PDB file of C-alpha atoms in Angstrom:
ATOM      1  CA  UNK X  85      36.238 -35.865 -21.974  1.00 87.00           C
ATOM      2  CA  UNK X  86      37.917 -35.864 -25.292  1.00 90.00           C
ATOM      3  CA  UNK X  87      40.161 -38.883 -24.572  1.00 88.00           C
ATOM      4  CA  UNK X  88      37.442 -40.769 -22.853  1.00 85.00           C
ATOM      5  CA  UNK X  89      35.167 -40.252 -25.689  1.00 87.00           C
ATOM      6  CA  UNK X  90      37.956 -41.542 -27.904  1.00 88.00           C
ATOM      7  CA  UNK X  91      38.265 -44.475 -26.058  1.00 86.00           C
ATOM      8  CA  UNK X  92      34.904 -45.299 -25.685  1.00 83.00           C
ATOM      9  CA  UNK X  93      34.374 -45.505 -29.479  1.00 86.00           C
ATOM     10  CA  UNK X  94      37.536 -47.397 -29.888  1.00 85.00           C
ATOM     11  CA  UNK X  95      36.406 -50.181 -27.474  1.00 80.00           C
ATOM     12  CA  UNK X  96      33.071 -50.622 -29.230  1.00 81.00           C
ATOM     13  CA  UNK X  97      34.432 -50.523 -32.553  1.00 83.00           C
ATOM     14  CA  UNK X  98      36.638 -53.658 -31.336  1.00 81.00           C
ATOM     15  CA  UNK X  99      33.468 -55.489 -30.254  1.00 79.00           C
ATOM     16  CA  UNK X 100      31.937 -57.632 -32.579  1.00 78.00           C
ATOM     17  CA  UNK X 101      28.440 -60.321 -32.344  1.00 77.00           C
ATOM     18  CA  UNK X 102      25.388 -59.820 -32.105  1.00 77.00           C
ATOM     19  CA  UNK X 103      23.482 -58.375 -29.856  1.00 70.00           C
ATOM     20  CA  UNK X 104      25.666 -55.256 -30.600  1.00 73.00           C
ATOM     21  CA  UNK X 105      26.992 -52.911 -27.695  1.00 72.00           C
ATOM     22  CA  UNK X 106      25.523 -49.362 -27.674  1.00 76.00           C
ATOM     23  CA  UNK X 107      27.918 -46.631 -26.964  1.00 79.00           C
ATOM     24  CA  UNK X 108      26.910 -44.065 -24.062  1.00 81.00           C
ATOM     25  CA  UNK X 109      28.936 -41.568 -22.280  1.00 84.00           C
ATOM     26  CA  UNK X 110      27.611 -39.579 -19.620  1.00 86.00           C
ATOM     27  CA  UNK X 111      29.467 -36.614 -17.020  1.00 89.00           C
ATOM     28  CA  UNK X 112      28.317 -36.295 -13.585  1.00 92.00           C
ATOM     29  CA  UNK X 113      28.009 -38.903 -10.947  1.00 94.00           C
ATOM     30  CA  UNK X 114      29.021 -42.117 -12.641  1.00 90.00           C
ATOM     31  CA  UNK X 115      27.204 -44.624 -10.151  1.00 93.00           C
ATOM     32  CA  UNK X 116      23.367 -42.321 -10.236  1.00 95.00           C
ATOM     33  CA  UNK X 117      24.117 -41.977 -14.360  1.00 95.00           C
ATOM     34  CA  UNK X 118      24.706 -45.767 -15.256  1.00 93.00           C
ATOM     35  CA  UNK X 119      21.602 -46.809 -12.196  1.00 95.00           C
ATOM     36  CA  UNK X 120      19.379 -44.537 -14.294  1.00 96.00           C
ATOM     37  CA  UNK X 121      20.525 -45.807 -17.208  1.00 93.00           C
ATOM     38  CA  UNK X 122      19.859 -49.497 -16.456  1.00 94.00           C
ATOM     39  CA  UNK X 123      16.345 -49.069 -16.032  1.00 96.00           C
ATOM     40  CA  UNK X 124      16.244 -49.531 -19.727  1.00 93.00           C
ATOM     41  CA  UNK X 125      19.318 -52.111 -20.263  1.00 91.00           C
ATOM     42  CA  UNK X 126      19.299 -55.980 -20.268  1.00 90.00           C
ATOM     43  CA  UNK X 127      22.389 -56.058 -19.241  1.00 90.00           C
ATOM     44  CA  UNK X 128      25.245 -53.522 -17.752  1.00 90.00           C
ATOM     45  CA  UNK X 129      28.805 -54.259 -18.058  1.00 85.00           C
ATOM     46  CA  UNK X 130      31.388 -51.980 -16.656  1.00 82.00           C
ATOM     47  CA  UNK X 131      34.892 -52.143 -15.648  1.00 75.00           C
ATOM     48  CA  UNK X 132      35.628 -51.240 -12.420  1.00 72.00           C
ATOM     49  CA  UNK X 133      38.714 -48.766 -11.658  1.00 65.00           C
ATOM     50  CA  UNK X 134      39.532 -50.012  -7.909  1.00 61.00           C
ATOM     51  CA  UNK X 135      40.447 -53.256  -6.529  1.00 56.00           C
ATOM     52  CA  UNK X 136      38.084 -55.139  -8.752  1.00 50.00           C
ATOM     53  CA  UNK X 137      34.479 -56.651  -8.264  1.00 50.00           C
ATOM     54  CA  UNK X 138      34.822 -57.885  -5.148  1.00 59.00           C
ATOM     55  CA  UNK X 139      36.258 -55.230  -3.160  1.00 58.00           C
ATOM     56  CA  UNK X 140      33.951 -52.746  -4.950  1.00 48.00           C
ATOM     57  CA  UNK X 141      30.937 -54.862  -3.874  1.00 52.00           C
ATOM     58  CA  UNK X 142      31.823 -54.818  -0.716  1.00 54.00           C
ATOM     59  CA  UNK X 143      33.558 -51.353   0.524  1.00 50.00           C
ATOM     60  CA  UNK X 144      31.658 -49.502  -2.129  1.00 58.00           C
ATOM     61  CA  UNK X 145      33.057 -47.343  -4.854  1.00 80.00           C
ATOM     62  CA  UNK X 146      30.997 -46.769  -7.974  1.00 85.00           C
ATOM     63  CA  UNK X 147      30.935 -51.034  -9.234  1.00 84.00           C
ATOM     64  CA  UNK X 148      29.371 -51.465  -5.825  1.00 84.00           C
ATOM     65  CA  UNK X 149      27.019 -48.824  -5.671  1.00 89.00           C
ATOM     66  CA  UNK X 150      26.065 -49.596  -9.434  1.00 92.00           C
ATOM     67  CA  UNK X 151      25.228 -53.453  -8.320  1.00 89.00           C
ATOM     68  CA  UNK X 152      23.206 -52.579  -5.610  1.00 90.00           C
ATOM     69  CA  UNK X 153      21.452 -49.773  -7.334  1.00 94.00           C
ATOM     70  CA  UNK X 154      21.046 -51.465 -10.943  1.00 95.00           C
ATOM     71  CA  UNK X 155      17.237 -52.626 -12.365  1.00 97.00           C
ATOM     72  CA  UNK X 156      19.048 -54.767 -14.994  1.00 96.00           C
ATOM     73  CA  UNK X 157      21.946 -57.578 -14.176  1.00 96.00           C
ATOM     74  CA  UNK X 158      25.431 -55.968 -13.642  1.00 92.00           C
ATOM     75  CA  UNK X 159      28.494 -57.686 -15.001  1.00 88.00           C
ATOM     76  CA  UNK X 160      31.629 -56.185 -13.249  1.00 83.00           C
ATOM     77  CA  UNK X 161      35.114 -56.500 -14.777  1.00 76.00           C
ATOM     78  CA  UNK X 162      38.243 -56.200 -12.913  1.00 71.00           C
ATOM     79  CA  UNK X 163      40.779 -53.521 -13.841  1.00 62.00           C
ATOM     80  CA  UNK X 164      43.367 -56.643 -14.325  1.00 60.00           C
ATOM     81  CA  UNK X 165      40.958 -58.523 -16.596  1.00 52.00           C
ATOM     82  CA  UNK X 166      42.650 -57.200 -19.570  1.00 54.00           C
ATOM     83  CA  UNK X 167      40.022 -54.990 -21.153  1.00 52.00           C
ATOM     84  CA  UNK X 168      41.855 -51.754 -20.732  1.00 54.00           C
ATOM     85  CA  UNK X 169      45.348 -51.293 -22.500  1.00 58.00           C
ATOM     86  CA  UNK X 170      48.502 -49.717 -20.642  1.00 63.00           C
ATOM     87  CA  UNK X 171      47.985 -46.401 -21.848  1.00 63.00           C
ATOM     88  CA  UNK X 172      44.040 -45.599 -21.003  1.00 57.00           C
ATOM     89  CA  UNK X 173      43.081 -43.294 -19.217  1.00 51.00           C
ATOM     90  CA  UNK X 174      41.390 -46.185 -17.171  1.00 54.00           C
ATOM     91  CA  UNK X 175      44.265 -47.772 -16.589  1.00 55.00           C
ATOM     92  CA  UNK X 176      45.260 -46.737 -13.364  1.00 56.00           C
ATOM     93  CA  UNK X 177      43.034 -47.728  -9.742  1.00 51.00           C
ATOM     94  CA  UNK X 178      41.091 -44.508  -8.602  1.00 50.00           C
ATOM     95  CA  UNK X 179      42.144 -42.952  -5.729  1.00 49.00           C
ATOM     96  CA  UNK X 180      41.133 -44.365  -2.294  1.00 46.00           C
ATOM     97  CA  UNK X 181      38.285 -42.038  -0.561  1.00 45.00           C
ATOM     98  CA  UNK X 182      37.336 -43.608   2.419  1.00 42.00           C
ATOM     99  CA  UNK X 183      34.155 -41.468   4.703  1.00 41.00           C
TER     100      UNK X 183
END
């Protein structure tokens, strides 16, 4: 949680513009957490951890659940898009649960 939280702060700190980017972290089940929480966005951007958006979208995983479930637009960015340095914690593709 540490390290994530350390992260997180790093990547908003980097972001600059207006509007500005609000920092939340949340523990528990990442697609019902960020759904809930875009009931009060304008816009959700996450990276997504697998294959990128397009497998996400359409075998599922958390990007894919997160699209369908969102009540604000969803922007999804591929692990490969360069948003996440070598050493994150992010940085490698979640496992593969298939059921």
């Amino acid at each position: 949680r540490d390290r994530a939280s350390a992260e997180l702060d790093e990547a908003v700190a980097k972001l600059d513009g207006e509007p500005r980017a609000e920092r939340f972290f949340g523990v528990g089940n990442p697609a019902k957490i960020l759904a809930e929480a875009s009931e009060e966005l304008d816009l959700l951007v996450l990276g997504s951890r697998g294959y990128g958006p397009l497998h996400s979208v359409l075998v599922g995983g958390v990007a894919g659940r997160v699209v369908r479930d969102a009540a604000c637009p969803v922007i999804v960015l591929p692990r490969k898009a360069g948003h996440v340095g070598e050493s994150s914690l992010f940085a490698e593709a979640a496992p593969s649960v298939h059921g």
